[in-house]
């Protein structure tokens, strides 16, 4: 049985606390306290795939709905084996609940991140590991993991995509955690969260008596 994940998310002065069950049961992920004005939707600019390209609240809410639907359908189609093989790690990465939740909450914020989610099989298969991060103790969604792997996938259309993978405690199973396209001024790895590399103790030569 998979863990249940929760997250607090702030979107334009509105703070929500989500549980995974809410995301599963929600229709379009639009709640009564965050309506989309029909008049405003006519001003939204969509790309050829029907993804809103702007930065308004309505754009982000619609992208959240599209991400949720996309990952939910993918998981249903791959119910028997919800994993993608990564060529760099030479390991499978599992796609589970926490990835859907984190993607709905974070990837929907930027248009490019949403596009990366729609190409997740390609992104996850070809991302290259660039570093490791410590688990954020304040984030309950990262509790099952002993560390986070940071990977990068570079693409002409998407730019540099950040792929975050959790490493489970004990089993060391790789679990997809997040896919985003950070702003150019945002570093891929926060130096304060870098995992320290384990160094072997140097063999000290004994002084002759």
XYZ file of N, CA, C and O in Angstrom:
836
model
N 0.850 -1.203 0.000
C 0.000 0.000 0.000
C 0.880 1.247 0.000
O 1.810 1.369 0.786
N 0.587 2.195 -0.903
C 1.406 3.376 -1.028
C 1.076 4.383 0.076
O -0.021 4.425 0.611
N 2.094 5.217 0.384
C 1.897 6.228 1.403
C 0.875 7.264 0.942
O 0.637 7.437 -0.231
N 0.278 7.932 1.899
C -0.609 9.041 1.596
C 0.202 10.321 1.743
O 0.957 10.492 2.697
N 0.064 11.235 0.800
C 0.872 12.436 0.791
C 0.000 13.661 0.987
O -1.126 13.728 0.509
N 0.538 14.636 1.666
C -0.165 15.909 1.833
C 0.785 17.025 1.446
O 2.002 16.861 1.444
N 0.203 18.180 1.132
C 1.057 19.308 0.760
C 0.300 20.609 0.941
O -0.882 20.678 0.672
N 1.002 21.645 1.387
C 0.425 22.975 1.455
C 0.939 23.757 0.260
O 2.125 23.778 -0.015
N 0.017 24.417 -0.442
C 0.375 25.074 -1.689
C -0.244 26.457 -1.744
O -1.414 26.633 -1.456
N 0.547 27.427 -2.113
C 0.037 28.795 -2.195
C -0.026 29.219 -3.657
O 0.942 29.099 -4.394
N -1.179 29.692 -4.096
C -1.376 30.133 -5.466
C -2.128 31.449 -5.462
O -3.315 31.505 -5.160
N -1.418 32.529 -5.739
C -2.013 33.860 -5.802
C -2.857 34.150 -4.558
O -4.079 34.253 -4.596
N -2.185 34.231 -3.435
C -2.800 34.633 -2.166
C -3.856 33.670 -1.640
O -4.628 34.022 -0.758
N -3.928 32.464 -2.203
C -4.877 31.479 -1.689
C -4.085 30.254 -1.261
O -3.298 29.724 -2.022
N -4.250 29.824 -0.019
C -3.514 28.673 0.471
C -4.453 27.493 0.632
O -5.518 27.607 1.205
N -4.047 26.331 0.095
C -4.850 25.123 0.191
C -4.031 24.034 0.857
O -2.826 24.004 0.740
N -4.666 23.135 1.536
C -4.025 21.924 2.004
C -4.692 20.767 1.280
O -5.890 20.576 1.387
N -3.894 20.043 0.499
C -4.423 18.954 -0.306
C -4.044 17.613 0.297
O -2.963 17.451 0.832
N -4.934 16.678 0.161
C -4.607 15.291 0.417
C -4.774 14.554 -0.892
O -5.503 14.990 -1.775
N -4.094 13.435 -1.021
C -4.150 12.705 -2.289
C -5.579 12.297 -2.622
O -5.989 12.329 -3.769
N -6.363 11.957 -1.586
C -7.741 11.551 -1.838
C -8.524 12.692 -2.487
O -9.394 12.458 -3.327
N -8.231 13.918 -2.123
C -8.921 15.067 -2.702
C -8.630 15.144 -4.192
O -9.513 15.367 -5.005
N -7.357 14.926 -4.565
C -6.989 14.990 -5.964
C -7.655 13.879 -6.764
O -8.053 14.068 -7.903
N -7.767 12.699 -6.167
C -8.400 11.589 -6.864
C -9.889 11.849 -7.079
O -10.448 11.500 -8.108
N -10.533 12.459 -6.105
C -11.972 12.641 -6.170
C -12.376 13.930 -6.876
O -13.520 14.076 -7.320
N -11.447 14.882 -6.966
C -11.798 16.185 -7.532
C -12.106 16.083 -9.016
O -11.510 15.299 -9.731
N -13.053 16.868 -9.444
C -13.384 16.935 -10.866
C -12.708 18.177 -11.418
O -13.132 19.299 -11.151
N -11.642 17.971 -12.172
C -10.920 19.096 -12.749
C -10.100 19.873 -11.751
O -9.502 20.879 -12.108
N -10.061 19.448 -10.507
C -9.261 20.094 -9.477
C -9.645 21.552 -9.253
O -8.870 22.325 -8.753
N -10.838 21.932 -9.655
C -11.295 23.294 -9.408
C -12.357 23.252 -8.326
O -13.407 22.666 -8.492
N -12.037 23.857 -7.177
C -12.958 23.802 -6.053
C -13.889 25.003 -6.064
O -13.708 25.957 -6.802
N -14.905 24.957 -5.214
C -15.898 26.018 -5.174
C -15.289 27.356 -4.771
O -15.789 28.408 -5.126
N -14.180 27.305 -4.004
C -13.584 28.551 -3.538
C -12.527 29.081 -4.505
O -11.824 30.028 -4.212
N -12.397 28.491 -5.696
C -11.478 29.016 -6.693
C -12.124 28.919 -8.078
O -11.653 28.197 -8.951
N -13.222 29.612 -8.298
C -13.949 29.491 -9.566
C -13.191 30.107 -10.723
O -12.400 31.026 -10.561
N -13.453 29.582 -11.915
C -12.929 30.174 -13.127
C -14.063 30.951 -13.790
O -15.105 30.387 -14.104
N -13.866 32.217 -13.986
C -14.874 33.073 -14.581
C -14.954 32.779 -16.076
O -13.972 32.846 -16.796
N -16.154 32.440 -16.552
C -16.329 32.101 -17.966
C -15.891 33.242 -18.879
O -15.370 33.032 -19.967
N -16.096 34.457 -18.407
C -15.728 35.608 -19.229
C -14.217 35.702 -19.385
O -13.700 36.131 -20.410
N -13.481 35.297 -18.326
C -12.034 35.383 -18.358
C -11.408 34.314 -19.250
O -10.342 34.510 -19.815
N -12.046 33.143 -19.357
C -11.449 32.052 -20.115
C -11.312 32.384 -21.598
O -10.480 31.810 -22.285
N -12.143 33.324 -22.102
C -12.042 33.691 -23.517
C -10.743 34.434 -23.797
O -10.323 34.529 -24.952
N -10.114 34.976 -22.768
C -8.865 35.720 -22.935
C -7.638 34.812 -22.822
O -6.526 35.268 -23.026
N -7.841 33.556 -22.494
C -6.721 32.648 -22.311
C -6.186 32.197 -23.663
O -6.945 31.815 -24.550
N -4.868 32.234 -23.795
C -4.217 31.809 -25.037
C -3.726 30.372 -24.881
O -2.988 30.068 -23.944
N -4.138 29.502 -25.774
C -3.776 28.090 -25.726
C -2.769 27.761 -26.826
O -2.779 28.375 -27.893
N -1.926 26.747 -26.556
C -1.036 26.268 -27.608
C -1.760 25.199 -28.434
O -2.955 24.933 -28.223
N -1.044 24.578 -29.367
C -1.666 23.602 -30.263
C -2.173 22.366 -29.529
O -3.050 21.649 -30.019
N -1.642 22.115 -28.320
C -2.056 20.960 -27.517
C -3.145 21.305 -26.514
O -3.505 20.474 -25.673
N -3.640 22.540 -26.574
C -4.710 22.946 -25.662
C -4.237 23.297 -24.269
O -5.027 23.270 -23.320
N -2.954 23.652 -24.136
C -2.406 24.023 -22.830
C -2.336 25.541 -22.736
O -1.758 26.191 -23.619
N -2.892 26.140 -21.678
C -2.816 27.592 -21.514
C -1.367 28.046 -21.388
O -0.566 27.422 -20.697
N -1.036 29.155 -22.032
C 0.348 29.609 -22.086
C 0.632 30.785 -21.154
O 1.789 31.205 -21.011
N -0.405 31.319 -20.513
C -0.222 32.515 -19.703
C 0.129 32.244 -18.250
O 0.381 31.100 -17.845
N 0.117 33.305 -17.454
C 0.487 33.211 -16.037
C -0.627 33.643 -15.100
O -0.382 33.916 -13.923
N -1.857 33.723 -15.596
C -2.960 34.105 -14.730
C -3.371 32.921 -13.857
O -2.974 31.781 -14.095
N -4.186 33.212 -12.853
C -4.676 32.133 -11.997
C -5.465 31.112 -12.805
O -5.344 29.904 -12.605
N -6.264 31.601 -13.757
C -7.061 30.696 -14.578
C -6.182 29.780 -15.419
O -6.454 28.584 -15.565
N -5.095 30.346 -15.981
C -4.156 29.534 -16.760
C -3.608 28.388 -15.907
O -3.558 27.229 -16.340
N -3.212 28.724 -14.690
C -2.588 27.724 -13.809
C -3.584 26.659 -13.361
O -3.246 25.475 -13.265
N -4.813 27.080 -13.092
C -5.823 26.108 -12.676
C -6.135 25.111 -13.789
O -6.286 23.909 -13.540
N -6.212 25.604 -15.019
C -6.482 24.707 -16.146
C -5.297 23.773 -16.387
O -5.469 22.586 -16.681
N -4.078 24.292 -16.222
C -2.897 23.430 -16.380
C -2.863 22.357 -15.297
O -2.471 21.212 -15.555
N -3.288 22.700 -14.093
C -3.359 21.700 -13.023
C -4.291 20.563 -13.408
O -3.986 19.381 -13.209
N -5.443 20.934 -13.964
C -6.416 19.927 -14.376
C -5.841 19.027 -15.462
O -5.989 17.793 -15.421
N -5.161 19.622 -16.439
C -4.590 18.844 -17.540
C -3.494 17.894 -17.046
O -3.397 16.749 -17.495
N -2.651 18.367 -16.134
C -1.584 17.518 -15.588
C -2.175 16.348 -14.824
O -1.754 15.197 -14.980
N -3.155 16.626 -13.984
C -3.783 15.573 -13.192
C -4.393 14.514 -14.100
O -4.192 13.311 -13.900
N -5.131 14.944 -15.110
C -5.776 14.010 -16.035
C -4.742 13.187 -16.796
O -4.888 11.969 -16.951
N -3.680 13.835 -17.244
C -2.646 13.158 -18.029
C -1.949 12.060 -17.215
O -1.827 10.921 -17.664
N -1.502 12.402 -16.003
C -0.777 11.416 -15.191
C -1.718 10.314 -14.714
O -1.343 9.132 -14.661
N -2.942 10.678 -14.372
C -3.918 9.678 -13.946
C -4.176 8.672 -15.067
O -4.220 7.450 -14.826
N -4.313 9.141 -16.290
C -4.527 8.246 -17.429
C -3.301 7.384 -17.686
O -3.412 6.194 -17.991
N -2.119 7.982 -17.565
C -0.883 7.221 -17.783
C -0.761 6.093 -16.760
O -0.422 4.957 -17.104
N -1.054 6.403 -15.512
C -0.970 5.381 -14.460
C -1.991 4.275 -14.685
O -1.717 3.101 -14.408
N -3.156 4.638 -15.189
C -4.177 3.625 -15.458
C -3.750 2.709 -16.601
O -3.944 1.492 -16.554
N -3.119 3.291 -17.623
C -2.664 2.495 -18.768
C -1.466 1.620 -18.424
O -1.231 0.600 -19.078
N -0.704 2.018 -17.417
C 0.488 1.270 -17.011
C 0.326 0.705 -15.606
O 1.286 0.606 -14.850
N -0.887 0.330 -15.283
C -1.188 -0.145 -13.936
C -0.326 -1.349 -13.527
O 0.098 -1.465 -12.377
N -0.048 -2.241 -14.472
C 0.723 -3.441 -14.161
C 2.196 -3.146 -13.901
O 2.861 -3.892 -13.168
N 2.713 -2.088 -14.504
C 4.123 -1.756 -14.321
C 4.312 -0.258 -14.550
O 4.742 0.174 -15.617
N 3.999 0.575 -13.537
C 4.078 2.030 -13.693
C 5.505 2.553 -13.525
O 5.792 3.362 -12.639
N 6.402 2.090 -14.378
C 7.797 2.491 -14.276
C 8.339 2.894 -15.645
O 7.846 2.456 -16.677
N 9.399 3.720 -15.611
C 10.091 4.132 -16.825
C 11.583 3.896 -16.602
O 12.127 4.259 -15.553
N 12.253 3.295 -17.585
C 13.676 2.978 -17.449
C 14.512 4.197 -17.802
O 14.339 4.814 -18.848
N 15.421 4.566 -16.893
C 16.316 5.691 -17.130
C 17.664 5.174 -17.637
O 18.301 4.337 -16.995
N 18.081 5.682 -18.777
C 19.294 5.196 -19.424
C 20.561 5.547 -18.667
O 21.547 4.806 -18.703
N 20.559 6.684 -17.980
C 21.747 7.114 -17.248
C 21.931 6.322 -15.964
O 23.030 5.841 -15.662
N 20.869 6.157 -15.202
C 20.944 5.393 -13.952
C 20.980 3.893 -14.210
O 21.408 3.122 -13.351
N 20.491 3.490 -15.396
C 20.331 2.076 -15.722
C 19.427 1.392 -14.692
O 19.666 0.276 -14.246
N 18.366 2.120 -14.329
C 17.378 1.619 -13.366
C 15.994 2.109 -13.765
O 15.846 3.109 -14.473
N 14.978 1.405 -13.251
C 13.602 1.843 -13.448
C 13.248 2.903 -12.406
O 13.709 2.854 -11.263
N 12.412 3.859 -12.818
C 11.894 4.882 -11.921
C 10.386 4.722 -11.866
O 9.711 4.726 -12.905
N 9.847 4.598 -10.663
C 8.420 4.364 -10.504
C 7.636 5.675 -10.522
O 8.059 6.684 -9.953
N 6.476 5.643 -11.161
C 5.575 6.795 -11.204
C 4.404 6.503 -10.269
O 3.572 5.648 -10.551
N 4.358 7.193 -9.130
C 3.288 6.905 -8.174
C 2.560 8.173 -7.738
O 2.616 9.203 -8.404
N 1.870 8.091 -6.625
C 0.997 9.168 -6.173
C 1.722 10.490 -5.950
O 1.223 11.554 -6.306
N 2.891 10.416 -5.332
C 3.574 11.653 -4.955
C 3.959 12.464 -6.185
O 3.936 13.696 -6.160
N 4.268 11.801 -7.291
C 4.619 12.524 -8.513
C 3.411 13.281 -9.053
O 3.524 14.434 -9.487
N 2.247 12.650 -9.036
C 1.043 13.327 -9.508
C 0.750 14.552 -8.646
O 0.431 15.630 -9.160
N 0.862 14.399 -7.352
C 0.570 15.508 -6.447
C 1.560 16.653 -6.636
O 1.176 17.812 -6.794
N 2.854 16.335 -6.636
C 3.862 17.374 -6.783
C 3.751 18.070 -8.139
O 3.965 19.276 -8.240
N 3.417 17.315 -9.174
C 3.296 17.899 -10.511
C 2.114 18.846 -10.599
O 2.200 19.938 -11.184
N 0.975 18.442 -10.024
C -0.212 19.303 -10.024
C 0.077 20.606 -9.293
O -0.329 21.691 -9.727
N 0.817 20.519 -8.217
C 1.054 21.703 -7.397
C 2.181 22.589 -7.908
O 2.134 23.803 -7.742
N 3.196 22.001 -8.512
C 4.365 22.782 -8.905
C 4.526 22.946 -10.418
O 4.825 24.038 -10.892
N 4.362 21.877 -11.170
C 4.600 21.954 -12.609
C 3.580 22.830 -13.318
O 3.859 23.372 -14.385
N 2.402 22.961 -12.739
C 1.358 23.776 -13.373
C 1.647 25.271 -13.290
O 1.054 26.061 -14.023
N 2.567 25.664 -12.448
C 2.847 27.089 -12.260
C 3.433 27.699 -13.530
O 3.082 28.811 -13.914
N 4.317 26.946 -14.200
C 4.944 27.453 -15.429
C 4.493 26.634 -16.635
O 4.405 25.412 -16.564
N 4.251 27.312 -17.729
C 3.823 26.658 -18.964
C 4.839 25.619 -19.424
O 4.476 24.498 -19.795
N 6.144 25.978 -19.386
C 7.180 25.060 -19.852
C 7.223 23.784 -19.013
O 7.469 22.692 -19.524
N 6.971 23.908 -17.721
C 6.964 22.737 -16.842
C 5.813 21.804 -17.192
O 5.952 20.582 -17.177
N 4.667 22.389 -17.511
C 3.515 21.577 -17.918
C 3.820 20.830 -19.210
O 3.485 19.647 -19.357
N 4.466 21.492 -20.162
C 4.854 20.837 -21.411
C 5.801 19.668 -21.141
O 5.712 18.621 -21.792
N 6.701 19.851 -20.184
C 7.647 18.779 -19.842
C 6.925 17.568 -19.270
O 7.295 16.419 -19.543
N 5.874 17.806 -18.471
C 5.086 16.701 -17.923
C 4.459 15.893 -19.048
O 4.419 14.657 -19.016
N 3.949 16.568 -20.061
C 3.300 15.889 -21.182
C 4.281 15.031 -21.990
O 3.877 14.173 -22.759
N 5.570 15.272 -21.780
C 6.605 14.473 -22.454
C 7.416 13.688 -21.426
O 8.601 13.445 -21.596
N 6.764 13.273 -20.341
C 7.492 12.704 -19.204
C 8.231 11.415 -19.537
O 9.287 11.143 -18.973
N 7.707 10.598 -20.436
C 8.401 9.349 -20.774
C 9.763 9.650 -21.387
O 10.776 9.042 -21.014
N 9.789 10.586 -22.317
C 11.043 10.997 -22.955
C 11.981 11.647 -21.944
O 13.183 11.358 -21.913
N 11.429 12.526 -21.108
C 12.226 13.255 -20.116
C 12.826 12.297 -19.089
O 14.030 12.345 -18.790
N 11.995 11.414 -18.540
C 12.464 10.490 -17.505
C 13.456 9.478 -18.047
O 14.383 9.060 -17.346
N 13.292 9.072 -19.283
C 14.180 8.057 -19.865
C 15.563 8.619 -20.142
O 16.568 7.898 -20.031
N 15.651 9.912 -20.468
C 16.916 10.468 -20.946
C 17.567 11.489 -20.018
O 18.613 12.051 -20.360
N 16.974 11.745 -18.864
C 17.574 12.682 -17.911
C 18.894 12.125 -17.377
O 19.053 10.916 -17.210
N 19.836 13.026 -17.119
C 21.163 12.644 -16.640
C 21.358 13.175 -15.223
O 21.091 14.346 -14.939
N 21.827 12.320 -14.347
C 22.038 12.714 -12.954
C 23.157 13.742 -12.858
O 24.232 13.566 -13.410
N 22.876 14.837 -12.111
C 23.879 15.884 -11.933
C 24.229 16.127 -10.461
O 25.151 16.874 -10.159
N 23.460 15.516 -9.553
C 23.760 15.727 -8.145
C 22.774 15.043 -7.221
O 21.833 14.383 -7.676
N 23.008 15.216 -5.927
C 22.144 14.630 -4.906
C 21.781 15.702 -3.888
O 22.571 16.594 -3.605
N 20.576 15.598 -3.345
C 20.133 16.541 -2.325
C 19.657 15.803 -1.084
O 19.186 14.672 -1.167
N 19.766 16.490 0.033
C 19.229 15.947 1.271
C 17.706 16.044 1.247
O 17.136 16.868 0.536
N 17.071 15.200 1.997
C 15.611 15.242 2.127
C 15.231 16.443 2.996
O 15.876 16.722 4.000
N 14.184 17.153 2.595
C 13.690 18.268 3.406
C 12.863 17.704 4.554
O 11.792 17.137 4.341
N 13.348 17.854 5.760
C 12.664 17.290 6.923
C 11.289 17.900 7.136
O 10.394 17.263 7.676
N 11.102 19.136 6.690
C 9.811 19.807 6.887
C 8.762 19.365 5.875
O 7.588 19.692 6.022
N 9.175 18.637 4.849
C 8.256 18.208 3.791
C 7.846 16.766 4.041
O 8.635 15.834 3.856
N 6.595 16.554 4.429
C 6.121 15.206 4.750
C 6.130 14.287 3.535
O 6.209 13.069 3.675
N 6.048 14.859 2.320
C 6.052 14.030 1.117
C 7.408 13.385 0.852
O 7.508 12.450 0.064
N 8.458 13.892 1.497
C 9.787 13.336 1.287
C 10.208 12.370 2.389
O 11.305 11.812 2.340
N 9.342 12.134 3.347
C 9.681 11.248 4.462
C 10.032 9.825 4.042
O 10.869 9.182 4.681
N 9.411 9.263 2.979
C 9.761 7.890 2.600
C 11.159 7.759 2.005
O 11.642 6.641 1.792
N 11.827 8.895 1.725
C 13.085 8.850 0.994
C 14.288 9.135 1.891
O 14.196 9.890 2.849
N 15.417 8.554 1.497
C 16.651 8.818 2.227
C 17.474 9.925 1.563
O 18.300 10.574 2.201
N 17.233 10.142 0.272
C 17.861 11.250 -0.430
C 17.121 11.501 -1.739
O 16.312 10.690 -2.173
N 17.413 12.653 -2.356
C 16.788 13.025 -3.615
C 17.869 13.162 -4.679
O 18.902 13.805 -4.452
N 17.642 12.565 -5.829
C 18.553 12.701 -6.961
C 18.070 13.835 -7.848
O 16.875 13.955 -8.122
N 18.997 14.667 -8.299
C 18.667 15.755 -9.216
C 19.229 15.399 -10.588
O 20.413 15.100 -10.730
N 18.359 15.422 -11.585
C 18.745 15.056 -12.936
C 18.340 16.174 -13.898
O 17.481 16.996 -13.572
N 18.994 16.197 -15.066
C 18.697 17.246 -16.035
C 18.459 16.626 -17.413
O 19.163 15.713 -17.836
N 17.454 17.171 -18.103
C 17.193 16.793 -19.490
C 17.135 18.078 -20.300
O 16.327 18.960 -20.022
N 18.009 18.208 -21.277
C 18.068 19.421 -22.090
C 17.385 19.179 -23.424
O 17.642 18.172 -24.094
N 16.530 20.123 -23.796
C 15.743 19.985 -25.019
C 15.590 21.356 -25.665
O 15.463 22.371 -24.964
N 15.599 21.387 -26.997
C 15.525 22.662 -27.708
C 14.215 23.382 -27.424
O 14.184 24.608 -27.266
N 13.117 22.643 -27.350
C 11.815 23.257 -27.111
C 11.603 23.586 -25.636
O 11.141 24.679 -25.288
N 11.939 22.647 -24.765
C 11.653 22.802 -23.339
C 12.717 23.588 -22.587
O 12.427 24.219 -21.580
N 13.957 23.532 -23.056
C 15.055 24.108 -22.299
C 15.630 23.061 -21.356
O 15.595 21.859 -21.643
N 16.160 23.495 -20.216
C 16.729 22.579 -19.230
C 15.644 22.151 -18.249
O 15.118 22.967 -17.498
N 15.343 20.857 -18.267
C 14.287 20.307 -17.422
C 14.915 19.686 -16.178
O 15.855 18.892 -16.276
N 14.406 20.044 -15.025
C 14.877 19.470 -13.762
C 14.009 18.267 -13.400
O 12.794 18.377 -13.299
N 14.661 17.145 -13.212
C 13.964 15.901 -12.864
C 14.441 15.479 -11.475
O 15.627 15.240 -11.264
N 13.527 15.430 -10.524
C 13.866 15.064 -9.148
C 13.331 13.674 -8.847
O 12.149 13.396 -9.057
N 14.217 12.805 -8.355
C 13.873 11.409 -8.093
C 14.182 11.084 -6.635
O 15.262 11.388 -6.137
N 13.223 10.485 -5.954
C 13.426 10.081 -4.567
C 13.986 8.668 -4.484
O 13.615 7.800 -5.268
N 14.887 8.455 -3.523
C 15.453 7.121 -3.274
C 14.854 6.600 -1.974
O 15.090 7.175 -0.906
N 14.074 5.557 -2.069
C 13.385 5.033 -0.892
C 14.355 4.485 0.146
O 15.406 3.934 -0.196
N 13.959 4.650 1.394
C 14.722 4.054 2.486
C 14.640 2.533 2.389
O 13.653 1.991 1.939
N 15.682 1.880 2.791
C 15.794 0.408 2.843
C 15.828 -0.231 1.452
O 16.802 -0.876 1.095
N 14.779 -0.041 0.624
C 14.742 -0.745 -0.660
C 15.585 -0.055 -1.730
O 15.957 -0.681 -2.722
N 15.842 1.251 -1.566
C 16.584 2.071 -2.529
C 15.852 2.184 -3.881
O 16.443 2.545 -4.890
N 14.556 1.878 -3.885
C 13.762 2.011 -5.093
C 13.712 3.473 -5.520
O 13.599 4.371 -4.689
N 13.813 3.723 -6.827
C 13.767 5.081 -7.358
C 12.313 5.450 -7.670
O 11.598 4.713 -8.344
N 11.876 6.602 -7.175
C 10.500 7.065 -7.347
C 10.523 8.472 -7.951
O 11.198 9.367 -7.429
N 9.790 8.651 -9.038
C 9.728 9.973 -9.663
C 9.046 10.947 -8.715
O 7.969 10.677 -8.198
N 9.670 12.111 -8.493
C 9.142 13.064 -7.528
C 8.658 14.346 -8.207
O 7.582 14.848 -7.895
N 9.458 14.872 -9.117
C 9.039 16.115 -9.752
C 9.706 16.341 -11.095
O 10.825 15.882 -11.325
N 9.002 17.043 -11.979
C 9.551 17.470 -13.266
C 9.158 18.932 -13.448
O 7.975 19.260 -13.506
N 10.150 19.798 -13.522
C 9.890 21.225 -13.698
C 10.934 21.827 -14.627
O 12.000 21.255 -14.833
N 10.597 22.987 -15.166
C 11.565 23.777 -15.937
C 11.769 25.070 -15.163
O 10.954 25.996 -15.264
N 12.821 25.135 -14.348
C 13.029 26.325 -13.511
C 13.337 27.562 -14.348
O 13.800 27.472 -15.490
N 13.091 28.725 -13.773
C 13.504 29.970 -14.414
C 15.022 29.976 -14.538
O 15.716 29.368 -13.718
N 15.552 30.658 -15.554
C 17.012 30.666 -15.763
C 17.805 31.135 -14.558
O 18.965 30.742 -14.378
N 17.203 31.981 -13.718
C 17.928 32.515 -12.566
C 17.821 31.631 -11.327
O 18.364 31.968 -10.277
N 17.121 30.491 -11.453
C 16.969 29.578 -10.309
C 17.932 28.409 -10.461
O 17.898 27.711 -11.485
N 18.823 28.168 -9.492
C 19.780 27.066 -9.607
C 19.087 25.707 -9.537
O 18.071 25.562 -8.870
N 19.645 24.747 -10.252
C 19.074 23.405 -10.240
C 19.179 22.781 -8.850
O 18.278 22.070 -8.417
N 20.282 23.026 -8.175
C 20.491 22.444 -6.852
C 20.795 23.548 -5.858
O 21.727 24.329 -6.052
N 19.989 23.608 -4.813
C 20.230 24.553 -3.724
C 21.454 24.070 -2.952
O 21.464 22.969 -2.406
N 22.494 24.899 -2.925
C 23.747 24.483 -2.275
C 23.559 24.097 -0.812
O 24.260 23.240 -0.288
N 22.588 24.726 -0.159
C 22.360 24.411 1.252
C 21.746 23.029 1.444
O 21.766 22.472 2.533
N 21.180 22.468 0.340
C 20.541 21.150 0.421
C 21.367 20.055 -0.236
O 20.929 18.908 -0.328
N 22.566 20.389 -0.698
C 23.405 19.367 -1.325
C 23.765 18.278 -0.332
O 24.107 18.556 0.815
N 23.686 17.043 -0.799
C 24.081 15.924 0.050
C 25.601 15.860 0.082
O 26.259 15.973 -0.951
N 26.139 15.710 1.262
C 27.592 15.627 1.398
C 28.080 14.270 0.914
O 27.501 13.238 1.231
N 29.126 14.318 0.113
C 29.699 13.072 -0.369
C 30.471 12.385 0.740
O 31.192 13.026 1.505
N 30.279 11.080 0.809
C 31.003 10.315 1.808
C 32.443 10.122 1.350
O 32.695 9.681 0.230
N 33.365 10.453 2.192
C 34.777 10.307 1.851
C 35.400 9.211 2.707
O 35.101 9.076 3.891
N 36.247 8.454 2.079
C 36.920 7.387 2.807
C 38.007 7.975 3.692
O 38.739 8.872 3.272
N 38.112 7.496 4.915
C 39.160 8.012 5.800
C 40.535 7.656 5.264
O 40.759 6.570 4.728
N 41.428 8.630 5.347
C 42.783 8.389 4.862
C 43.531 7.445 5.806
O 43.397 7.543 7.025
N 44.296 6.554 5.207
C 45.102 5.639 6.012
C 46.339 6.374 6.521
O 47.175 6.830 5.734
N 46.389 6.509 7.823
C 47.542 7.192 8.410
C 48.670 6.207 8.646
O 48.462 5.116 9.197
N 49.820 6.602 8.182
C 50.982 5.731 8.371
C 51.444 5.797 9.810
O 51.549 6.872 10.398
N 51.671 4.632 10.350
C 52.147 4.580 11.746
C 53.610 4.995 11.794
O 54.422 4.596 10.943
N 53.891 5.827 12.744
C 55.275 6.245 12.918
C 56.104 5.094 13.494
O 55.640 4.388 14.400
N 57.275 4.912 12.975
C 58.131 3.844 13.540
C 58.531 4.171 14.968
O 58.794 5.325 15.319
N 58.533 3.131 15.797
C 58.910 3.360 17.218
C 60.404 3.569 17.340
O 61.187 2.974 16.628
